[in-house]
């Protein structure tokens, strides 16, 4: 076998970063992708957001470099659309010399869609599953709908590592309650997996090289669970406002009122950018 043939047969690992709305996936990707680049890897990042504009891609744009390319999937709130666009993006990136591709889909995401694409030709000729991470707030939201609980279950059931975010703001008891809550989700949807050492509960600024090496090699799990069929667009709605002419102070006050007003429904997150006077 020639050297060229060996290079052609080298599979590109695809890491999936899952997590519910507002859990901190984008912040984790910044740290994780930076570590991979520091190790000499050429990394591709694929971004897809549930909203009308990909705010997360803007937040990762400074990672764009010779060794890190940030791409996006536009739209794709319907699973079939997302899979088609994800497949097309992977095919387009296959010959660009990436050693690792990191994917951040919407927080409204069933992990089965990831495997459906990777195991389909011609994608399966170049790519293989690498690691699956689920990012979870250390103080997990308790008032979740059944659809939301199912989506979280589909993510943690397959994750090689569950990485708790914002642990610096949580007490040890709150962290234990979150781990207990995650295991209860697995039980609710009849998954025989129980989380133990797969949970990383450490402030991200304190992660060491040894921690990252464990994450890079965490892999993924194949765990069956009950399927719940529903239209994601019926369960979750995204509203988009462009060029809002409000000061940062006025926006902060408005956001606080929205979260406090029950008539506004159950809001998971508000995110975006505002131009301030100081630039």
PDB file of C-alpha atoms in Angstrom:
ATOM      1  CA  UNK A   1       0.000   0.000   0.000  1.00  0.00           C
ATOM      2  CA  UNK A   2       1.465   3.390  -0.955  1.00  0.00           C
ATOM      3  CA  UNK A   3       1.705   6.355   1.386  1.00  0.00           C
ATOM      4  CA  UNK A   4      -0.970   8.139  -0.639  1.00  0.00           C
ATOM      5  CA  UNK A   5      -3.398   5.243  -0.176  1.00  0.00           C
ATOM      6  CA  UNK A   6      -2.839   5.328   3.584  1.00  0.00           C
ATOM      7  CA  UNK A   7      -3.704   9.021   3.636  1.00  0.00           C
ATOM      8  CA  UNK A   8      -6.877   8.455   1.656  1.00  0.00           C
ATOM      9  CA  UNK A   9      -8.013   5.770   4.113  1.00  0.00           C
ATOM     10  CA  UNK A  10      -7.464   7.935   7.203  1.00  0.00           C
ATOM     11  CA  UNK A  11     -10.912   8.628   8.621  1.00  0.00           C
ATOM     12  CA  UNK A  12     -11.848  12.078   9.892  1.00  0.00           C
ATOM     13  CA  UNK A  13     -13.362  11.997  13.360  1.00  0.00           C
ATOM     14  CA  UNK A  14     -16.494  14.056  13.915  1.00  0.00           C
ATOM     15  CA  UNK A  15     -17.205  15.315  17.426  1.00  0.00           C
ATOM     16  CA  UNK A  16     -20.758  16.309  18.333  1.00  0.00           C
ATOM     17  CA  UNK A  17     -21.358  18.995  20.975  1.00  0.00           C
ATOM     18  CA  UNK A  18     -24.904  18.656  22.275  1.00  0.00           C
ATOM     19  CA  UNK A  19     -26.714  20.431  25.065  1.00  0.00           C
ATOM     20  CA  UNK A  20     -29.975  22.173  25.650  1.00  0.00           C
ATOM     21  CA  UNK A  21     -30.704  25.816  24.879  1.00  0.00           C
ATOM     22  CA  UNK A  22     -28.339  28.162  26.701  1.00  0.00           C
ATOM     23  CA  UNK A  23     -26.254  25.401  28.277  1.00  0.00           C
ATOM     24  CA  UNK A  24     -22.915  26.819  27.116  1.00  0.00           C
ATOM     25  CA  UNK A  25     -22.096  24.743  24.015  1.00  0.00           C
ATOM     26  CA  UNK A  26     -20.471  27.611  22.114  1.00  0.00           C
ATOM     27  CA  UNK A  27     -18.249  28.579  25.047  1.00  0.00           C
ATOM     28  CA  UNK A  28     -17.133  24.957  25.401  1.00  0.00           C
ATOM     29  CA  UNK A  29     -16.345  24.737  21.680  1.00  0.00           C
ATOM     30  CA  UNK A  30     -14.085  27.792  21.943  1.00  0.00           C
ATOM     31  CA  UNK A  31     -12.011  26.035  24.608  1.00  0.00           C
ATOM     32  CA  UNK A  32     -12.129  22.553  23.083  1.00  0.00           C
ATOM     33  CA  UNK A  33     -11.292  23.636  19.513  1.00  0.00           C
ATOM     34  CA  UNK A  34      -8.487  25.882  20.774  1.00  0.00           C
ATOM     35  CA  UNK A  35      -6.963  22.909  22.574  1.00  0.00           C
ATOM     36  CA  UNK A  36      -7.147  20.739  19.442  1.00  0.00           C
ATOM     37  CA  UNK A  37      -5.449  23.461  17.380  1.00  0.00           C
ATOM     38  CA  UNK A  38      -2.732  23.808  20.032  1.00  0.00           C
ATOM     39  CA  UNK A  39      -2.066  20.080  19.589  1.00  0.00           C
ATOM     40  CA  UNK A  40      -1.359  20.707  15.902  1.00  0.00           C
ATOM     41  CA  UNK A  41      -4.683  19.509  14.467  1.00  0.00           C
ATOM     42  CA  UNK A  42      -6.510  21.159  11.595  1.00  0.00           C
ATOM     43  CA  UNK A  43     -10.058  21.607  12.862  1.00  0.00           C
ATOM     44  CA  UNK A  44     -13.335  22.327  11.108  1.00  0.00           C
ATOM     45  CA  UNK A  45     -16.294  23.680  13.087  1.00  0.00           C
ATOM     46  CA  UNK A  46     -19.858  23.372  11.777  1.00  0.00           C
ATOM     47  CA  UNK A  47     -22.423  25.669  13.387  1.00  0.00           C
ATOM     48  CA  UNK A  48     -26.213  25.495  13.212  1.00  0.00           C
ATOM     49  CA  UNK A  49     -28.611  27.506  15.363  1.00  0.00           C
ATOM     50  CA  UNK A  50     -32.350  27.132  15.953  1.00  0.00           C
ATOM     51  CA  UNK A  51     -32.845  30.875  15.574  1.00  0.00           C
ATOM     52  CA  UNK A  52     -33.211  32.962  12.445  1.00  0.00           C
ATOM     53  CA  UNK A  53     -29.581  34.126  12.587  1.00  0.00           C
ATOM     54  CA  UNK A  54     -26.513  32.150  13.584  1.00  0.00           C
ATOM     55  CA  UNK A  55     -25.354  34.193  16.569  1.00  0.00           C
ATOM     56  CA  UNK A  56     -23.071  31.378  17.734  1.00  0.00           C
ATOM     57  CA  UNK A  57     -21.072  31.457  14.497  1.00  0.00           C
ATOM     58  CA  UNK A  58     -20.398  35.160  15.028  1.00  0.00           C
ATOM     59  CA  UNK A  59     -19.167  34.325  18.530  1.00  0.00           C
ATOM     60  CA  UNK A  60     -16.701  31.787  17.097  1.00  0.00           C
ATOM     61  CA  UNK A  61     -15.512  33.883  14.154  1.00  0.00           C
ATOM     62  CA  UNK A  62     -12.238  34.853  15.867  1.00  0.00           C
ATOM     63  CA  UNK A  63     -11.206  31.168  15.837  1.00  0.00           C
ATOM     64  CA  UNK A  64     -11.032  31.275  12.031  1.00  0.00           C
ATOM     65  CA  UNK A  65      -7.404  30.718  11.060  1.00  0.00           C
ATOM     66  CA  UNK A  66      -5.152  28.581   8.897  1.00  0.00           C
ATOM     67  CA  UNK A  67      -5.753  25.631  11.245  1.00  0.00           C
ATOM     68  CA  UNK A  68      -9.385  26.271  12.180  1.00  0.00           C
ATOM     69  CA  UNK A  69     -12.260  26.892   9.789  1.00  0.00           C
ATOM     70  CA  UNK A  70     -15.748  27.868  11.011  1.00  0.00           C
ATOM     71  CA  UNK A  71     -18.589  26.889   8.685  1.00  0.00           C
ATOM     72  CA  UNK A  72     -22.344  27.109   9.098  1.00  0.00           C
ATOM     73  CA  UNK A  73     -25.486  25.261   8.134  1.00  0.00           C
ATOM     74  CA  UNK A  74     -28.108  27.854   7.283  1.00  0.00           C
ATOM     75  CA  UNK A  75     -31.548  27.089   8.708  1.00  0.00           C
ATOM     76  CA  UNK A  76     -32.599  23.477   8.934  1.00  0.00           C
ATOM     77  CA  UNK A  77     -35.034  23.545  11.844  1.00  0.00           C
ATOM     78  CA  UNK A  78     -36.780  20.520  10.309  1.00  0.00           C
ATOM     79  CA  UNK A  79     -34.722  17.348  10.892  1.00  0.00           C
ATOM     80  CA  UNK A  80     -34.799  16.192   7.259  1.00  0.00           C
ATOM     81  CA  UNK A  81     -33.548  19.599   6.106  1.00  0.00           C
ATOM     82  CA  UNK A  82     -30.789  19.597   8.715  1.00  0.00           C
ATOM     83  CA  UNK A  83     -29.586  16.122   7.720  1.00  0.00           C
ATOM     84  CA  UNK A  84     -29.496  17.035   4.037  1.00  0.00           C
ATOM     85  CA  UNK A  85     -27.538  20.241   4.679  1.00  0.00           C
ATOM     86  CA  UNK A  86     -25.227  18.565   7.197  1.00  0.00           C
ATOM     87  CA  UNK A  87     -24.430  15.830   4.690  1.00  0.00           C
ATOM     88  CA  UNK A  88     -23.734  18.372   1.941  1.00  0.00           C
ATOM     89  CA  UNK A  89     -21.442  20.362   4.240  1.00  0.00           C
ATOM     90  CA  UNK A  90     -19.428  17.274   5.247  1.00  0.00           C
ATOM     91  CA  UNK A  91     -19.002  16.254   1.614  1.00  0.00           C
ATOM     92  CA  UNK A  92     -17.772  19.747   0.742  1.00  0.00           C
ATOM     93  CA  UNK A  93     -15.264  19.674   3.643  1.00  0.00           C
ATOM     94  CA  UNK A  94     -13.998  16.125   3.052  1.00  0.00           C
ATOM     95  CA  UNK A  95     -10.924  17.037   0.975  1.00  0.00           C
ATOM     96  CA  UNK A  96      -9.790  20.096   2.947  1.00  0.00           C
ATOM     97  CA  UNK A  97      -7.359  18.206   5.185  1.00  0.00           C
ATOM     98  CA  UNK A  98      -9.263  18.373   8.463  1.00  0.00           C
ATOM     99  CA  UNK A  99      -8.218  15.912  11.152  1.00  0.00           C
ATOM    100  CA  UNK A 100     -11.218  16.669  13.336  1.00  0.00           C
ATOM    101  CA  UNK A 101     -14.624  18.201  12.665  1.00  0.00           C
ATOM    102  CA  UNK A 102     -16.591  19.651  15.592  1.00  0.00           C
ATOM    103  CA  UNK A 103     -20.338  20.013  15.134  1.00  0.00           C
ATOM    104  CA  UNK A 104     -22.635  22.226  17.195  1.00  0.00           C
ATOM    105  CA  UNK A 105     -26.240  21.674  16.154  1.00  0.00           C
ATOM    106  CA  UNK A 106     -29.214  23.480  17.595  1.00  0.00           C
ATOM    107  CA  UNK A 107     -30.084  22.780  21.224  1.00  0.00           C
ATOM    108  CA  UNK A 108     -33.352  21.421  19.793  1.00  0.00           C
ATOM    109  CA  UNK A 109     -31.724  18.279  18.435  1.00  0.00           C
ATOM    110  CA  UNK A 110     -32.171  14.498  18.460  1.00  0.00           C
ATOM    111  CA  UNK A 111     -28.785  12.716  18.315  1.00  0.00           C
ATOM    112  CA  UNK A 112     -30.110   9.969  16.019  1.00  0.00           C
ATOM    113  CA  UNK A 113     -29.888  12.479  13.153  1.00  0.00           C
ATOM    114  CA  UNK A 114     -26.109  12.662  13.641  1.00  0.00           C
ATOM    115  CA  UNK A 115     -25.597   8.925  13.182  1.00  0.00           C
ATOM    116  CA  UNK A 116     -28.044   8.784  10.272  1.00  0.00           C
ATOM    117  CA  UNK A 117     -25.791  11.122   8.290  1.00  0.00           C
ATOM    118  CA  UNK A 118     -22.399   9.690   9.303  1.00  0.00           C
ATOM    119  CA  UNK A 119     -23.359   6.125   8.408  1.00  0.00           C
ATOM    120  CA  UNK A 120     -24.717   7.088   4.977  1.00  0.00           C
ATOM    121  CA  UNK A 121     -22.572   6.970   1.852  1.00  0.00           C
ATOM    122  CA  UNK A 122     -20.550   8.774   0.671  1.00  0.00           C
ATOM    123  CA  UNK A 123     -20.067  10.475   4.084  1.00  0.00           C
ATOM    124  CA  UNK A 124     -19.173   7.114   5.654  1.00  0.00           C
ATOM    125  CA  UNK A 125     -16.228   6.826   3.248  1.00  0.00           C
ATOM    126  CA  UNK A 126     -14.447   9.769   4.907  1.00  0.00           C
ATOM    127  CA  UNK A 127     -15.880  10.270   8.373  1.00  0.00           C
ATOM    128  CA  UNK A 128     -16.504   8.335  11.572  1.00  0.00           C
ATOM    129  CA  UNK A 129     -18.031   9.314  14.941  1.00  0.00           C
ATOM    130  CA  UNK A 130     -15.451  10.674  17.363  1.00  0.00           C
ATOM    131  CA  UNK A 131     -16.746  12.034  20.660  1.00  0.00           C
ATOM    132  CA  UNK A 132     -20.188  13.100  21.788  1.00  0.00           C
ATOM    133  CA  UNK A 133     -20.338  15.724  24.522  1.00  0.00           C
ATOM    134  CA  UNK A 134     -23.454  16.941  26.278  1.00  0.00           C
ATOM    135  CA  UNK A 135     -23.131  20.320  27.960  1.00  0.00           C
ATOM    136  CA  UNK A 136     -25.497  20.740  30.898  1.00  0.00           C
ATOM    137  CA  UNK A 137     -25.981  23.658  33.254  1.00  0.00           C
ATOM    138  CA  UNK A 138     -24.761  22.629  36.719  1.00  0.00           C
ATOM    139  CA  UNK A 139     -28.060  23.982  38.035  1.00  0.00           C
ATOM    140  CA  UNK A 140     -30.305  22.149  35.600  1.00  0.00           C
ATOM    141  CA  UNK A 141     -33.716  23.585  34.790  1.00  0.00           C
ATOM    142  CA  UNK A 142     -36.331  21.514  36.625  1.00  0.00           C
ATOM    143  CA  UNK A 143     -39.498  22.805  34.934  1.00  0.00           C
ATOM    144  CA  UNK A 144     -39.057  21.107  31.550  1.00  0.00           C
ATOM    145  CA  UNK A 145     -41.746  19.911  29.174  1.00  0.00           C
ATOM    146  CA  UNK A 146     -41.860  16.235  28.218  1.00  0.00           C
ATOM    147  CA  UNK A 147     -40.476  17.133  24.780  1.00  0.00           C
ATOM    148  CA  UNK A 148     -37.567  18.987  26.367  1.00  0.00           C
ATOM    149  CA  UNK A 149     -36.891  16.108  28.764  1.00  0.00           C
ATOM    150  CA  UNK A 150     -36.854  13.707  25.834  1.00  0.00           C
ATOM    151  CA  UNK A 151     -34.397  15.802  23.819  1.00  0.00           C
ATOM    152  CA  UNK A 152     -32.034  15.996  26.802  1.00  0.00           C
ATOM    153  CA  UNK A 153     -32.330  12.234  27.249  1.00  0.00           C
ATOM    154  CA  UNK A 154     -31.428  11.552  23.606  1.00  0.00           C
ATOM    155  CA  UNK A 155     -28.291  13.643  24.088  1.00  0.00           C
ATOM    156  CA  UNK A 156     -27.024  12.322  27.419  1.00  0.00           C
ATOM    157  CA  UNK A 157     -27.837   8.703  26.480  1.00  0.00           C
ATOM    158  CA  UNK A 158     -25.188   8.777  23.747  1.00  0.00           C
ATOM    159  CA  UNK A 159     -22.632  11.124  25.292  1.00  0.00           C
ATOM    160  CA  UNK A 160     -19.132   9.949  26.075  1.00  0.00           C
ATOM    161  CA  UNK A 161     -18.842  12.859  28.507  1.00  0.00           C
ATOM    162  CA  UNK A 162     -21.411  15.066  30.220  1.00  0.00           C
ATOM    163  CA  UNK A 163     -19.693  18.391  30.882  1.00  0.00           C
ATOM    164  CA  UNK A 164     -21.350  20.580  33.505  1.00  0.00           C
ATOM    165  CA  UNK A 165     -21.228  24.306  32.800  1.00  0.00           C
ATOM    166  CA  UNK A 166     -21.236  27.200  35.291  1.00  0.00           C
ATOM    167  CA  UNK A 167     -20.075  24.923  38.118  1.00  0.00           C
ATOM    168  CA  UNK A 168     -18.461  27.963  39.767  1.00  0.00           C
ATOM    169  CA  UNK A 169     -21.988  29.296  40.386  1.00  0.00           C
ATOM    170  CA  UNK A 170     -23.369  26.020  41.789  1.00  0.00           C
ATOM    171  CA  UNK A 171     -23.054  24.415  45.206  1.00  0.00           C
ATOM    172  CA  UNK A 172     -21.885  20.783  45.536  1.00  0.00           C
ATOM    173  CA  UNK A 173     -25.455  19.876  46.477  1.00  0.00           C
ATOM    174  CA  UNK A 174     -26.858  21.530  43.342  1.00  0.00           C
ATOM    175  CA  UNK A 175     -24.350  19.638  41.207  1.00  0.00           C
ATOM    176  CA  UNK A 176     -25.367  16.338  42.790  1.00  0.00           C
ATOM    177  CA  UNK A 177     -29.041  17.213  42.261  1.00  0.00           C
ATOM    178  CA  UNK A 178     -28.315  17.856  38.578  1.00  0.00           C
ATOM    179  CA  UNK A 179     -26.559  14.495  38.159  1.00  0.00           C
ATOM    180  CA  UNK A 180     -29.469  12.827  39.935  1.00  0.00           C
ATOM    181  CA  UNK A 181     -31.891  14.664  37.642  1.00  0.00           C
ATOM    182  CA  UNK A 182     -30.045  13.492  34.525  1.00  0.00           C
ATOM    183  CA  UNK A 183     -30.222   9.885  35.688  1.00  0.00           C
ATOM    184  CA  UNK A 184     -33.933  10.322  36.357  1.00  0.00           C
ATOM    185  CA  UNK A 185     -34.385  11.459  32.749  1.00  0.00           C
ATOM    186  CA  UNK A 186     -32.683   8.272  31.554  1.00  0.00           C
ATOM    187  CA  UNK A 187     -35.010   6.219  33.744  1.00  0.00           C
ATOM    188  CA  UNK A 188     -38.099   8.108  32.524  1.00  0.00           C
ATOM    189  CA  UNK A 189     -37.363   7.173  28.910  1.00  0.00           C
ATOM    190  CA  UNK A 190     -36.369   3.605  29.766  1.00  0.00           C
ATOM    191  CA  UNK A 191     -32.646   3.926  29.128  1.00  0.00           C
ATOM    192  CA  UNK A 192     -30.531   1.388  31.033  1.00  0.00           C
ATOM    193  CA  UNK A 193     -27.546   3.734  31.286  1.00  0.00           C
ATOM    194  CA  UNK A 194     -26.532   5.322  34.607  1.00  0.00           C
ATOM    195  CA  UNK A 195     -24.152   8.281  34.700  1.00  0.00           C
ATOM    196  CA  UNK A 196     -21.181   8.048  37.040  1.00  0.00           C
ATOM    197  CA  UNK A 197     -17.601   8.935  36.099  1.00  0.00           C
ATOM    198  CA  UNK A 198     -18.677  10.309  32.685  1.00  0.00           C
ATOM    199  CA  UNK A 199     -19.688  13.599  34.338  1.00  0.00           C
ATOM    200  CA  UNK A 200     -17.107  16.419  34.316  1.00  0.00           C
ATOM    201  CA  UNK A 201     -17.950  18.849  37.132  1.00  0.00           C
ATOM    202  CA  UNK A 202     -15.101  21.338  37.144  1.00  0.00           C
ATOM    203  CA  UNK A 203     -14.860  25.070  36.315  1.00  0.00           C
ATOM    204  CA  UNK A 204     -13.770  25.305  32.687  1.00  0.00           C
ATOM    205  CA  UNK A 205     -11.012  27.807  33.423  1.00  0.00           C
ATOM    206  CA  UNK A 206      -9.426  25.112  35.616  1.00  0.00           C
ATOM    207  CA  UNK A 207      -9.398  22.340  32.986  1.00  0.00           C
ATOM    208  CA  UNK A 208      -5.887  20.923  32.590  1.00  0.00           C
ATOM    209  CA  UNK A 209      -4.171  19.248  29.677  1.00  0.00           C
ATOM    210  CA  UNK A 210      -4.957  15.919  31.327  1.00  0.00           C
ATOM    211  CA  UNK A 211      -8.656  16.874  31.498  1.00  0.00           C
ATOM    212  CA  UNK A 212      -8.713  17.752  27.815  1.00  0.00           C
ATOM    213  CA  UNK A 213      -6.991  14.486  26.913  1.00  0.00           C
ATOM    214  CA  UNK A 214      -9.742  12.591  28.715  1.00  0.00           C
ATOM    215  CA  UNK A 215     -12.341  14.600  26.802  1.00  0.00           C
ATOM    216  CA  UNK A 216     -10.617  14.030  23.447  1.00  0.00           C
ATOM    217  CA  UNK A 217     -10.739  10.259  24.033  1.00  0.00           C
ATOM    218  CA  UNK A 218     -14.161   9.978  25.724  1.00  0.00           C
ATOM    219  CA  UNK A 219     -15.917   8.505  22.661  1.00  0.00           C
ATOM    220  CA  UNK A 220     -19.657   7.914  22.705  1.00  0.00           C
ATOM    221  CA  UNK A 221     -22.213   5.398  23.960  1.00  0.00           C
ATOM    222  CA  UNK A 222     -24.841   3.325  22.211  1.00  0.00           C
ATOM    223  CA  UNK A 223     -27.758   3.356  24.638  1.00  0.00           C
ATOM    224  CA  UNK A 224     -31.334   2.593  23.642  1.00  0.00           C
ATOM    225  CA  UNK A 225     -34.186   4.698  24.980  1.00  0.00           C
ATOM    226  CA  UNK A 226     -37.858   5.292  24.309  1.00  0.00           C
ATOM    227  CA  UNK A 227     -38.535   7.434  21.230  1.00  0.00           C
ATOM    228  CA  UNK A 228     -40.906  10.373  21.457  1.00  0.00           C
ATOM    229  CA  UNK A 229     -42.265  11.611  18.141  1.00  0.00           C
ATOM    230  CA  UNK A 230     -43.271  15.271  17.884  1.00  0.00           C
ATOM    231  CA  UNK A 231     -42.827  18.323  15.658  1.00  0.00           C
ATOM    232  CA  UNK A 232     -39.983  20.313  17.190  1.00  0.00           C
ATOM    233  CA  UNK A 233     -41.360  23.535  15.712  1.00  0.00           C
ATOM    234  CA  UNK A 234     -44.621  22.979  17.615  1.00  0.00           C
ATOM    235  CA  UNK A 235     -42.777  22.432  20.895  1.00  0.00           C
ATOM    236  CA  UNK A 236     -40.289  25.316  20.590  1.00  0.00           C
ATOM    237  CA  UNK A 237     -40.618  28.720  18.928  1.00  0.00           C
ATOM    238  CA  UNK A 238     -37.798  31.074  17.987  1.00  0.00           C
ATOM    239  CA  UNK A 239     -38.427  34.816  17.629  1.00  0.00           C
ATOM    240  CA  UNK A 240     -35.920  37.042  15.840  1.00  0.00           C
ATOM    241  CA  UNK A 241     -35.591  40.816  16.138  1.00  0.00           C
ATOM    242  CA  UNK A 242     -33.114  42.739  13.977  1.00  0.00           C
ATOM    243  CA  UNK A 243     -31.692  46.222  14.466  1.00  0.00           C
ATOM    244  CA  UNK A 244     -33.428  46.859  17.781  1.00  0.00           C
ATOM    245  CA  UNK A 245     -33.027  50.551  18.615  1.00  0.00           C
ATOM    246  CA  UNK A 246     -32.625  50.224  22.379  1.00  0.00           C
ATOM    247  CA  UNK A 247     -29.744  50.983  24.686  1.00  0.00           C
ATOM    248  CA  UNK A 248     -27.970  48.138  26.473  1.00  0.00           C
ATOM    249  CA  UNK A 249     -29.567  49.291  29.735  1.00  0.00           C
ATOM    250  CA  UNK A 250     -33.057  49.287  28.190  1.00  0.00           C
ATOM    251  CA  UNK A 251     -32.490  45.815  26.714  1.00  0.00           C
ATOM    252  CA  UNK A 252     -31.384  44.464  30.092  1.00  0.00           C
ATOM    253  CA  UNK A 253     -34.518  45.827  31.739  1.00  0.00           C
ATOM    254  CA  UNK A 254     -36.722  44.401  28.984  1.00  0.00           C
ATOM    255  CA  UNK A 255     -35.112  40.973  29.294  1.00  0.00           C
ATOM    256  CA  UNK A 256     -35.701  40.912  33.037  1.00  0.00           C
ATOM    257  CA  UNK A 257     -39.379  41.774  32.514  1.00  0.00           C
ATOM    258  CA  UNK A 258     -39.773  39.050  29.870  1.00  0.00           C
ATOM    259  CA  UNK A 259     -38.419  36.347  32.153  1.00  0.00           C
ATOM    260  CA  UNK A 260     -40.635  37.550  35.018  1.00  0.00           C
ATOM    261  CA  UNK A 261     -43.876  37.792  33.015  1.00  0.00           C
ATOM    262  CA  UNK A 262     -45.744  34.466  32.851  1.00  0.00           C
ATOM    263  CA  UNK A 263     -47.775  35.779  29.891  1.00  0.00           C
ATOM    264  CA  UNK A 264     -44.595  35.593  27.809  1.00  0.00           C
ATOM    265  CA  UNK A 265     -44.498  31.799  28.177  1.00  0.00           C
ATOM    266  CA  UNK A 266     -41.499  29.692  29.185  1.00  0.00           C
ATOM    267  CA  UNK A 267     -38.425  31.497  27.834  1.00  0.00           C
ATOM    268  CA  UNK A 268     -35.212  29.460  27.769  1.00  0.00           C
ATOM    269  CA  UNK A 269     -32.782  32.067  26.537  1.00  0.00           C
ATOM    270  CA  UNK A 270     -32.331  35.449  24.912  1.00  0.00           C
ATOM    271  CA  UNK A 271     -29.096  36.104  23.059  1.00  0.00           C
ATOM    272  CA  UNK A 272     -27.603  38.438  20.526  1.00  0.00           C
ATOM    273  CA  UNK A 273     -25.471  41.545  20.115  1.00  0.00           C
ATOM    274  CA  UNK A 274     -26.016  45.239  20.774  1.00  0.00           C
ATOM    275  CA  UNK A 275     -23.737  48.046  19.647  1.00  0.00           C
ATOM    276  CA  UNK A 276     -22.749  50.219  22.599  1.00  0.00           C
ATOM    277  CA  UNK A 277     -21.522  53.808  22.483  1.00  0.00           C
ATOM    278  CA  UNK A 278     -17.961  52.795  23.418  1.00  0.00           C
ATOM    279  CA  UNK A 279     -17.833  50.490  20.375  1.00  0.00           C
TER     280      UNK A 279
END
